[in-house]
PDB file of C-alpha atoms in Angstrom:
ATOM      1  CA  UNK A  37      -0.007  -0.085   0.003  1.00 57.00           C
ATOM      2  CA  UNK A  38       1.403   3.362  -1.097  1.00 56.00           C
ATOM      3  CA  UNK A  39       0.612   6.668   0.518  1.00 56.00           C
ATOM      4  CA  UNK A  40       0.181   9.937  -1.144  1.00 58.00           C
ATOM      5  CA  UNK A  41      -0.137  13.130   0.955  1.00 61.00           C
ATOM      6  CA  UNK A  42      -1.942  16.126  -0.587  1.00 59.00           C
ATOM      7  CA  UNK A  43      -1.675  19.443   1.408  1.00 57.00           C
ATOM      8  CA  UNK A  44      -4.023  22.255   0.461  1.00 58.00           C
ATOM      9  CA  UNK A  45      -4.903  25.648   1.855  1.00 55.00           C
ATOM     10  CA  UNK A  46      -8.187  26.617   0.580  1.00 52.00           C
ATOM     11  CA  UNK A  47      -9.729  30.054   0.786  1.00 50.00           C
ATOM     12  CA  UNK A  48     -13.071  31.712   0.633  1.00 48.00           C
ATOM     13  CA  UNK A  49     -12.376  34.863  -1.511  1.00 50.00           C
ATOM     14  CA  UNK A  50     -15.613  36.550  -0.458  1.00 49.00           C
ATOM     15  CA  UNK A  51     -14.313  36.933   3.082  1.00 45.00           C
ATOM     16  CA  UNK A  52     -10.808  38.254   2.048  1.00 38.00           C
ATOM     17  CA  UNK A  53      -8.884  34.964   2.492  1.00 42.00           C
ATOM     18  CA  UNK A  54      -5.969  33.747   0.454  1.00 38.00           C
ATOM     19  CA  UNK A  55      -5.003  30.442  -1.110  1.00 37.00           C
ATOM     20  CA  UNK A  56      -1.729  28.708  -0.688  1.00 46.00           C
ATOM     21  CA  UNK A  57      -1.179  25.388  -2.336  1.00 49.00           C
ATOM     22  CA  UNK A  58       1.640  22.779  -2.066  1.00 39.00           C
ATOM     23  CA  UNK A  59       1.887  19.115  -3.107  1.00 41.00           C
ATOM     24  CA  UNK A  60       4.284  16.734  -1.508  1.00 44.00           C
ATOM     25  CA  UNK A  61       3.710  14.232  -4.444  1.00 51.00           C
ATOM     26  CA  UNK A  62       1.597  14.590  -7.461  1.00 58.00           C
ATOM     27  CA  UNK A  63       1.957  11.249  -9.147  1.00 60.00           C
ATOM     28  CA  UNK A  64       1.351   7.486  -8.416  1.00 65.00           C
ATOM     29  CA  UNK A  65       3.431   4.826 -10.165  1.00 60.00           C
ATOM     30  CA  UNK A  66       1.740   1.534 -11.099  1.00 57.00           C
ATOM     31  CA  UNK A  67       4.247  -1.264 -11.027  1.00 59.00           C
ATOM     32  CA  UNK A  68       4.084  -5.006 -11.098  1.00 56.00           C
ATOM     33  CA  UNK A  69       3.615  -5.100  -7.377  1.00 56.00           C
ATOM     34  CA  UNK A  70       1.275  -2.323  -7.175  1.00 59.00           C
ATOM     35  CA  UNK A  71      -1.611  -3.234  -4.742  1.00 64.00           C
ATOM     36  CA  UNK A  72      -3.339   0.069  -4.378  1.00 68.00           C
ATOM     37  CA  UNK A  73      -2.726   3.373  -2.861  1.00 74.00           C
ATOM     38  CA  UNK A  74      -4.037   5.815  -0.069  1.00 77.00           C
ATOM     39  CA  UNK A  75      -4.362   9.655  -0.734  1.00 79.00           C
ATOM     40  CA  UNK A  76      -3.958  11.781   2.426  1.00 80.00           C
ATOM     41  CA  UNK A  77      -5.617  15.057   1.926  1.00 79.00           C
ATOM     42  CA  UNK A  78      -4.924  17.855   4.451  1.00 77.00           C
ATOM     43  CA  UNK A  79      -6.241  21.368   4.203  1.00 79.00           C
ATOM     44  CA  UNK A  80      -6.788  24.567   6.024  1.00 80.00           C
ATOM     45  CA  UNK A  81      -8.958  27.724   5.621  1.00 78.00           C
ATOM     46  CA  UNK A  82      -6.748  30.826   6.000  1.00 72.00           C
ATOM     47  CA  UNK A  83      -8.576  33.662   7.461  1.00 71.00           C
ATOM     48  CA  UNK A  84      -7.970  37.418   8.132  1.00 71.00           C
ATOM     49  CA  UNK A  85     -11.108  37.608  10.278  1.00 70.00           C
ATOM     50  CA  UNK A  86     -12.878  35.540  12.922  1.00 71.00           C
ATOM     51  CA  UNK A  87     -14.952  32.514  11.764  1.00 72.00           C
ATOM     52  CA  UNK A  88     -18.300  33.846  10.573  1.00 71.00           C
ATOM     53  CA  UNK A  89     -21.555  33.199  12.566  1.00 75.00           C
ATOM     54  CA  UNK A  90     -24.217  30.927  10.996  1.00 76.00           C
ATOM     55  CA  UNK A  91     -24.021  27.462   9.586  1.00 84.00           C
ATOM     56  CA  UNK A  92     -20.801  25.534  10.233  1.00 87.00           C
ATOM     57  CA  UNK A  93     -18.184  24.880   7.431  1.00 85.00           C
ATOM     58  CA  UNK A  94     -18.464  21.501   5.742  1.00 89.00           C
ATOM     59  CA  UNK A  95     -15.947  19.942   3.393  1.00 89.00           C
ATOM     60  CA  UNK A  96     -16.507  17.717   0.371  1.00 91.00           C
ATOM     61  CA  UNK A  97     -13.513  15.983  -1.344  1.00 90.00           C
ATOM     62  CA  UNK A  98     -13.771  14.287  -4.676  1.00 91.00           C
ATOM     63  CA  UNK A  99     -11.248  12.199  -6.645  1.00 91.00           C
ATOM     64  CA  UNK A 100     -12.130  11.238 -10.213  1.00 93.00           C
ATOM     65  CA  UNK A 101     -10.269   9.070 -12.770  1.00 91.00           C
ATOM     66  CA  UNK A 102     -10.308   9.446 -16.489  1.00 92.00           C
ATOM     67  CA  UNK A 103     -13.884   9.407 -17.989  1.00 90.00           C
ATOM     68  CA  UNK A 104     -14.704   7.334 -20.991  1.00 86.00           C
ATOM     69  CA  UNK A 105     -17.720   5.913 -22.700  1.00 89.00           C
ATOM     70  CA  UNK A 106     -18.962   2.726 -21.274  1.00 87.00           C
ATOM     71  CA  UNK A 107     -21.241   0.110 -22.761  1.00 86.00           C
ATOM     72  CA  UNK A 108     -23.555  -1.453 -20.311  1.00 84.00           C
ATOM     73  CA  UNK A 109     -25.280  -4.713 -21.300  1.00 81.00           C
ATOM     74  CA  UNK A 110     -28.206  -6.500 -19.867  1.00 80.00           C
ATOM     75  CA  UNK A 111     -28.281 -10.405 -19.657  1.00 74.00           C
ATOM     76  CA  UNK A 112     -31.459 -12.445 -19.795  1.00 74.00           C
ATOM     77  CA  UNK A 113     -31.857 -16.140 -19.518  1.00 69.00           C
ATOM     78  CA  UNK A 114     -32.988 -17.631 -22.879  1.00 71.00           C
ATOM     79  CA  UNK A 115     -33.436 -21.401 -23.296  1.00 67.00           C
ATOM     80  CA  UNK A 116     -31.335 -22.120 -20.133  1.00 71.00           C
ATOM     81  CA  UNK A 117     -28.503 -19.819 -21.375  1.00 74.00           C
ATOM     82  CA  UNK A 118     -27.610 -16.367 -20.221  1.00 72.00           C
ATOM     83  CA  UNK A 119     -27.190 -14.038 -23.356  1.00 69.00           C
ATOM     84  CA  UNK A 120     -26.669 -10.259 -23.746  1.00 66.00           C
ATOM     85  CA  UNK A 121     -29.982  -8.672 -24.763  1.00 73.00           C
ATOM     86  CA  UNK A 122     -30.298  -4.870 -24.453  1.00 76.00           C
ATOM     87  CA  UNK A 123     -27.242  -2.488 -24.291  1.00 78.00           C
ATOM     88  CA  UNK A 124     -27.000   1.342 -23.520  1.00 80.00           C
ATOM     89  CA  UNK A 125     -23.856   3.259 -23.930  1.00 80.00           C
ATOM     90  CA  UNK A 126     -23.128   5.709 -21.168  1.00 84.00           C
ATOM     91  CA  UNK A 127     -21.626   8.695 -22.635  1.00 86.00           C
ATOM     92  CA  UNK A 128     -19.066   9.596 -19.902  1.00 89.00           C
ATOM     93  CA  UNK A 129     -18.283   7.662 -16.687  1.00 92.00           C
ATOM     94  CA  UNK A 130     -15.071   8.064 -14.583  1.00 94.00           C
ATOM     95  CA  UNK A 131     -13.042   4.928 -14.167  1.00 93.00           C
ATOM     96  CA  UNK A 132     -12.789   5.750 -10.525  1.00 94.00           C
ATOM     97  CA  UNK A 133     -14.805   8.129  -8.397  1.00 95.00           C
ATOM     98  CA  UNK A 134     -14.689   8.734  -4.616  1.00 94.00           C
ATOM     99  CA  UNK A 135     -16.617  11.256  -2.657  1.00 96.00           C
ATOM    100  CA  UNK A 136     -15.587  12.085   0.945  1.00 94.00           C
ATOM    101  CA  UNK A 137     -17.767  14.354   3.167  1.00 95.00           C
ATOM    102  CA  UNK A 138     -17.701  15.859   6.617  1.00 93.00           C
ATOM    103  CA  UNK A 139     -21.240  14.842   7.175  1.00 94.00           C
ATOM    104  CA  UNK A 140     -24.217  13.181   5.441  1.00 96.00           C
ATOM    105  CA  UNK A 141     -24.055  14.292   1.736  1.00 95.00           C
ATOM    106  CA  UNK A 142     -27.743  15.220   1.802  1.00 94.00           C
ATOM    107  CA  UNK A 143     -27.004  17.571   4.735  1.00 95.00           C
ATOM    108  CA  UNK A 144     -23.831  19.331   3.371  1.00 95.00           C
ATOM    109  CA  UNK A 145     -24.855  19.685  -0.168  1.00 96.00           C
ATOM    110  CA  UNK A 146     -28.077  20.916  -1.763  1.00 95.00           C
ATOM    111  CA  UNK A 147     -29.343  19.158  -4.901  1.00 95.00           C
ATOM    112  CA  UNK A 148     -29.167  22.354  -6.952  1.00 95.00           C
ATOM    113  CA  UNK A 149     -25.468  22.643  -6.041  1.00 95.00           C
ATOM    114  CA  UNK A 150     -24.973  18.994  -6.827  1.00 96.00           C
ATOM    115  CA  UNK A 151     -26.401  19.556 -10.221  1.00 94.00           C
ATOM    116  CA  UNK A 152     -24.153  22.617 -10.749  1.00 94.00           C
ATOM    117  CA  UNK A 153     -21.013  21.080  -9.731  1.00 94.00           C
ATOM    118  CA  UNK A 154     -21.700  17.338 -10.484  1.00 94.00           C
ATOM    119  CA  UNK A 155     -20.313  16.069  -7.121  1.00 95.00           C
ATOM    120  CA  UNK A 156     -22.258  13.033  -6.153  1.00 95.00           C
ATOM    121  CA  UNK A 157     -21.575   9.698  -7.998  1.00 94.00           C
ATOM    122  CA  UNK A 158     -24.770   9.687 -10.070  1.00 92.00           C
ATOM    123  CA  UNK A 159     -23.962  13.250 -11.213  1.00 93.00           C
ATOM    124  CA  UNK A 160     -20.433  12.431 -12.254  1.00 92.00           C
ATOM    125  CA  UNK A 161     -21.812   9.906 -14.795  1.00 90.00           C
ATOM    126  CA  UNK A 162     -23.282  11.341 -18.067  1.00 83.00           C
ATOM    127  CA  UNK A 163     -25.929   9.411 -19.982  1.00 75.00           C
ATOM    128  CA  UNK A 164     -27.776  11.443 -22.543  1.00 70.00           C
ATOM    129  CA  UNK A 165     -29.566   9.031 -24.870  1.00 67.00           C
ATOM    130  CA  UNK A 166     -30.637   5.387 -25.150  1.00 64.00           C
ATOM    131  CA  UNK A 167     -32.295   3.437 -27.889  1.00 64.00           C
ATOM    132  CA  UNK A 168     -35.912   3.990 -28.407  1.00 65.00           C
ATOM    133  CA  UNK A 169     -36.439   0.200 -27.494  1.00 66.00           C
ATOM    134  CA  UNK A 170     -35.038   0.784 -24.061  1.00 71.00           C
ATOM    135  CA  UNK A 171     -37.849   1.888 -21.634  1.00 70.00           C
ATOM    136  CA  UNK A 172     -35.646   1.726 -18.438  1.00 76.00           C
ATOM    137  CA  UNK A 173     -32.417   3.416 -19.452  1.00 75.00           C
ATOM    138  CA  UNK A 174     -31.672   4.882 -15.828  1.00 81.00           C
ATOM    139  CA  UNK A 175     -31.504   1.122 -14.749  1.00 84.00           C
ATOM    140  CA  UNK A 176     -28.246   0.716 -16.865  1.00 84.00           C
ATOM    141  CA  UNK A 177     -26.635   3.577 -15.013  1.00 87.00           C
ATOM    142  CA  UNK A 178     -27.675   2.215 -11.702  1.00 90.00           C
ATOM    143  CA  UNK A 179     -26.220  -1.109 -12.597  1.00 89.00           C
ATOM    144  CA  UNK A 180     -22.871   0.430 -13.544  1.00 91.00           C
ATOM    145  CA  UNK A 181     -22.701   2.213 -10.266  1.00 93.00           C
ATOM    146  CA  UNK A 182     -23.564  -0.914  -8.292  1.00 93.00           C
ATOM    147  CA  UNK A 183     -20.988  -2.968 -10.245  1.00 92.00           C
ATOM    148  CA  UNK A 184     -18.241  -0.420  -9.727  1.00 92.00           C
ATOM    149  CA  UNK A 185     -19.185   0.194  -6.182  1.00 93.00           C
ATOM    150  CA  UNK A 186     -18.870  -3.465  -5.361  1.00 93.00           C
ATOM    151  CA  UNK A 187     -15.311  -3.293  -6.883  1.00 91.00           C
ATOM    152  CA  UNK A 188     -14.412  -0.197  -4.834  1.00 91.00           C
ATOM    153  CA  UNK A 189     -14.032   1.936  -7.965  1.00 93.00           C
ATOM    154  CA  UNK A 190     -16.940   4.097  -6.837  1.00 95.00           C
ATOM    155  CA  UNK A 191     -16.921   5.198  -3.229  1.00 95.00           C
ATOM    156  CA  UNK A 192     -19.206   7.505  -0.964  1.00 95.00           C
ATOM    157  CA  UNK A 193     -17.377   8.046   2.236  1.00 94.00           C
ATOM    158  CA  UNK A 194     -19.740  10.127   4.431  1.00 96.00           C
ATOM    159  CA  UNK A 195     -18.536  11.548   7.699  1.00 96.00           C
ATOM    160  CA  UNK A 196     -14.894  10.720   6.728  1.00 94.00           C
ATOM    161  CA  UNK A 197     -13.571  14.300   6.421  1.00 90.00           C
ATOM    162  CA  UNK A 198     -12.492  15.474   9.752  1.00 91.00           C
ATOM    163  CA  UNK A 199     -12.952  19.258  10.362  1.00 87.00           C
ATOM    164  CA  UNK A 200     -11.423  20.991  13.278  1.00 86.00           C
ATOM    165  CA  UNK A 201     -12.502  24.372  14.508  1.00 84.00           C
ATOM    166  CA  UNK A 202     -13.821  25.126  11.022  1.00 80.00           C
ATOM    167  CA  UNK A 203     -10.329  25.626  10.004  1.00 79.00           C
ATOM    168  CA  UNK A 204      -8.301  22.422   9.425  1.00 81.00           C
ATOM    169  CA  UNK A 205      -9.700  19.433   7.626  1.00 84.00           C
ATOM    170  CA  UNK A 206      -8.144  15.963   6.634  1.00 84.00           C
ATOM    171  CA  UNK A 207      -9.360  12.768   4.892  1.00 85.00           C
ATOM    172  CA  UNK A 208      -8.009   9.629   3.378  1.00 84.00           C
ATOM    173  CA  UNK A 209      -9.080   8.367   0.078  1.00 84.00           C
ATOM    174  CA  UNK A 210      -8.332   4.684  -0.768  1.00 85.00           C
ATOM    175  CA  UNK A 211      -7.432   3.843  -4.462  1.00 82.00           C
ATOM    176  CA  UNK A 212      -7.850   0.150  -5.506  1.00 83.00           C
ATOM    177  CA  UNK A 213      -5.142  -1.862  -7.443  1.00 79.00           C
ATOM    178  CA  UNK A 214      -7.051  -1.650 -10.577  1.00 79.00           C
ATOM    179  CA  UNK A 215      -6.455   1.823 -11.731  1.00 79.00           C
ATOM    180  CA  UNK A 216      -6.591   3.399 -15.098  1.00 81.00           C
ATOM    181  CA  UNK A 217      -3.747   5.545 -16.236  1.00 81.00           C
ATOM    182  CA  UNK A 218      -4.471   9.168 -16.525  1.00 84.00           C
ATOM    183  CA  UNK A 219      -4.974  12.431 -14.611  1.00 87.00           C
ATOM    184  CA  UNK A 220      -7.193  12.065 -11.467  1.00 87.00           C
ATOM    185  CA  UNK A 221      -9.060  15.289 -10.759  1.00 89.00           C
ATOM    186  CA  UNK A 222      -9.091  16.075  -7.071  1.00 86.00           C
ATOM    187  CA  UNK A 223     -11.608  18.673  -6.087  1.00 89.00           C
ATOM    188  CA  UNK A 224     -12.207  20.241  -2.598  1.00 87.00           C
ATOM    189  CA  UNK A 225     -15.532  21.982  -1.845  1.00 88.00           C
ATOM    190  CA  UNK A 226     -16.312  24.232   1.031  1.00 86.00           C
ATOM    191  CA  UNK A 227     -20.025  24.377   1.962  1.00 88.00           C
ATOM    192  CA  UNK A 228     -22.137  26.306   4.315  1.00 87.00           C
ATOM    193  CA  UNK A 229     -25.858  25.548   4.653  1.00 90.00           C
ATOM    194  CA  UNK A 230     -25.575  23.180   1.669  1.00 92.00           C
ATOM    195  CA  UNK A 231     -24.221  25.860  -0.604  1.00 90.00           C
ATOM    196  CA  UNK A 232     -20.718  25.864  -2.112  1.00 88.00           C
ATOM    197  CA  UNK A 233     -18.777  28.842  -0.997  1.00 83.00           C
ATOM    198  CA  UNK A 234     -15.317  27.978  -2.273  1.00 82.00           C
ATOM    199  CA  UNK A 235     -13.728  25.169  -4.358  1.00 82.00           C
ATOM    200  CA  UNK A 236     -10.358  24.187  -5.499  1.00 83.00           C
ATOM    201  CA  UNK A 237      -9.158  21.668  -8.116  1.00 85.00           C
ATOM    202  CA  UNK A 238      -5.775  19.976  -8.762  1.00 84.00           C
ATOM    203  CA  UNK A 239      -4.700  16.698 -10.269  1.00 83.00           C
ATOM    204  CA  UNK A 240      -2.865  13.538  -9.541  1.00 81.00           C
ATOM    205  CA  UNK A 241      -0.948  11.675 -12.314  1.00 82.00           C
ATOM    206  CA  UNK A 242      -1.331   7.961 -12.377  1.00 78.00           C
ATOM    207  CA  UNK A 243       1.125   6.087 -14.656  1.00 73.00           C
ATOM    208  CA  UNK A 244       2.609   2.687 -15.243  1.00 63.00           C
ATOM    209  CA  UNK A 245       6.315   2.439 -14.941  1.00 56.00           C
ATOM    210  CA  UNK A 246       9.017  -0.128 -15.483  1.00 50.00           C
ATOM    211  CA  UNK A 247       7.940  -3.657 -16.865  1.00 52.00           C
ATOM    212  CA  UNK A 248       4.193  -2.662 -16.653  1.00 54.00           C
ATOM    213  CA  UNK A 249       4.904   0.369 -18.900  1.00 50.00           C
ATOM    214  CA  UNK A 250       6.847  -1.553 -21.344  1.00 47.00           C
ATOM    215  CA  UNK A 251       4.460  -4.318 -21.827  1.00 55.00           C
ATOM    216  CA  UNK A 252       1.504  -1.826 -22.066  1.00 53.00           C
ATOM    217  CA  UNK A 253       3.423   0.259 -24.622  1.00 54.00           C
ATOM    218  CA  UNK A 254       4.357  -2.907 -26.579  1.00 50.00           C
ATOM    219  CA  UNK A 255       0.753  -4.226 -26.740  1.00 59.00           C
ATOM    220  CA  UNK A 256      -0.481  -0.803 -28.146  1.00 58.00           C
ATOM    221  CA  UNK A 257       2.422  -0.042 -30.550  1.00 63.00           C
ATOM    222  CA  UNK A 258       3.525  -3.495 -31.667  1.00 63.00           C
ATOM    223  CA  UNK A 259       0.551  -5.841 -31.170  1.00 70.00           C
ATOM    224  CA  UNK A 260       2.020  -8.535 -33.543  1.00 71.00           C
ATOM    225  CA  UNK A 261       5.333  -8.680 -31.607  1.00 66.00           C
ATOM    226  CA  UNK A 262       3.341  -8.791 -28.240  1.00 56.00           C
ATOM    227  CA  UNK A 263       1.319 -11.487 -29.422  1.00 67.00           C
ATOM    228  CA  UNK A 264       4.204 -13.635 -30.569  1.00 66.00           C
ATOM    229  CA  UNK A 265       5.987 -13.081 -27.333  1.00 66.00           C
ATOM    230  CA  UNK A 266       2.931 -14.004 -25.387  1.00 66.00           C
ATOM    231  CA  UNK A 267       2.588 -17.249 -27.546  1.00 70.00           C
ATOM    232  CA  UNK A 268       6.203 -18.062 -26.800  1.00 68.00           C
ATOM    233  CA  UNK A 269       5.901 -17.533 -23.217  1.00 70.00           C
ATOM    234  CA  UNK A 270       2.839 -19.792 -23.171  1.00 70.00           C
ATOM    235  CA  UNK A 271       4.607 -22.514 -25.032  1.00 75.00           C
ATOM    236  CA  UNK A 272       7.702 -22.185 -22.894  1.00 69.00           C
ATOM    237  CA  UNK A 273       5.590 -22.382 -19.693  1.00 67.00           C
ATOM    238  CA  UNK A 274       3.733 -25.449 -20.963  1.00 68.00           C
ATOM    239  CA  UNK A 275       7.014 -27.203 -21.882  1.00 72.00           C
ATOM    240  CA  UNK A 276       8.435 -26.364 -18.609  1.00 65.00           C
ATOM    241  CA  UNK A 277       5.459 -27.722 -16.812  1.00 67.00           C
ATOM    242  CA  UNK A 278       5.417 -30.801 -18.758  1.00 68.00           C
ATOM    243  CA  UNK A 279       9.151 -31.433 -18.009  1.00 65.00           C
ATOM    244  CA  UNK A 280       8.561 -30.787 -14.304  1.00 66.00           C
ATOM    245  CA  UNK A 281       5.725 -33.553 -14.206  1.00 67.00           C
ATOM    246  CA  UNK A 282       8.087 -35.915 -16.133  1.00 70.00           C
ATOM    247  CA  UNK A 283      10.842 -35.467 -13.493  1.00 69.00           C
ATOM    248  CA  UNK A 284       8.376 -35.977 -10.605  1.00 65.00           C
ATOM    249  CA  UNK A 285       7.038 -39.293 -12.185  1.00 68.00           C
ATOM    250  CA  UNK A 286      10.647 -40.574 -12.562  1.00 62.00           C
TER     251      UNK A 286
END
């Protein structure tokens, strides 16, 4: 398990506060032994005036992997066999998406603000159209969320952002081993009474390195060579296993 610390000082411009930003590490390397990572997010609200009266400050943190179209298929049992029947293409779905909040999401964020900033998991997924024959298109998006949630690719971590004295906040976001390469957008929202009063966005670069990078590049740039090499390895492995069993019998 690797750790990544992200230090942020986020401000509310309307109250004359400034922003200071620093990253201790802005990339994650995926190697053959990569088994996941954990992002540590620390932040502070720098103020020149006392904490304002009224609703307490709440914090929402989101981390989103690269978004790509996804084909979601439904299977039905026909003559005793499970077969693909209907299919809907989701226009845009993040490969990974996590939301961490300082309270219950419904309490710290209004629906109108969620619609505006696309913070919750369903809002982060864009599905515009579906074939006319599909009468329950939202069910396909719900299925995608359920499947990726079970794989820890989609996460809702309520009450997981600690806020001290309405000034300091911290949270941990766990990244699974099955990460997609690309820029992971990290957003921090400060809210009062469910309304976003300030936000900040940065990114974390996730890349394969070493042997993982070489094999990935080879499979994309030289697919014939990659296929022949894979075939040779399979043949050699089969021969080695046969030879080992022969020795054991003797």
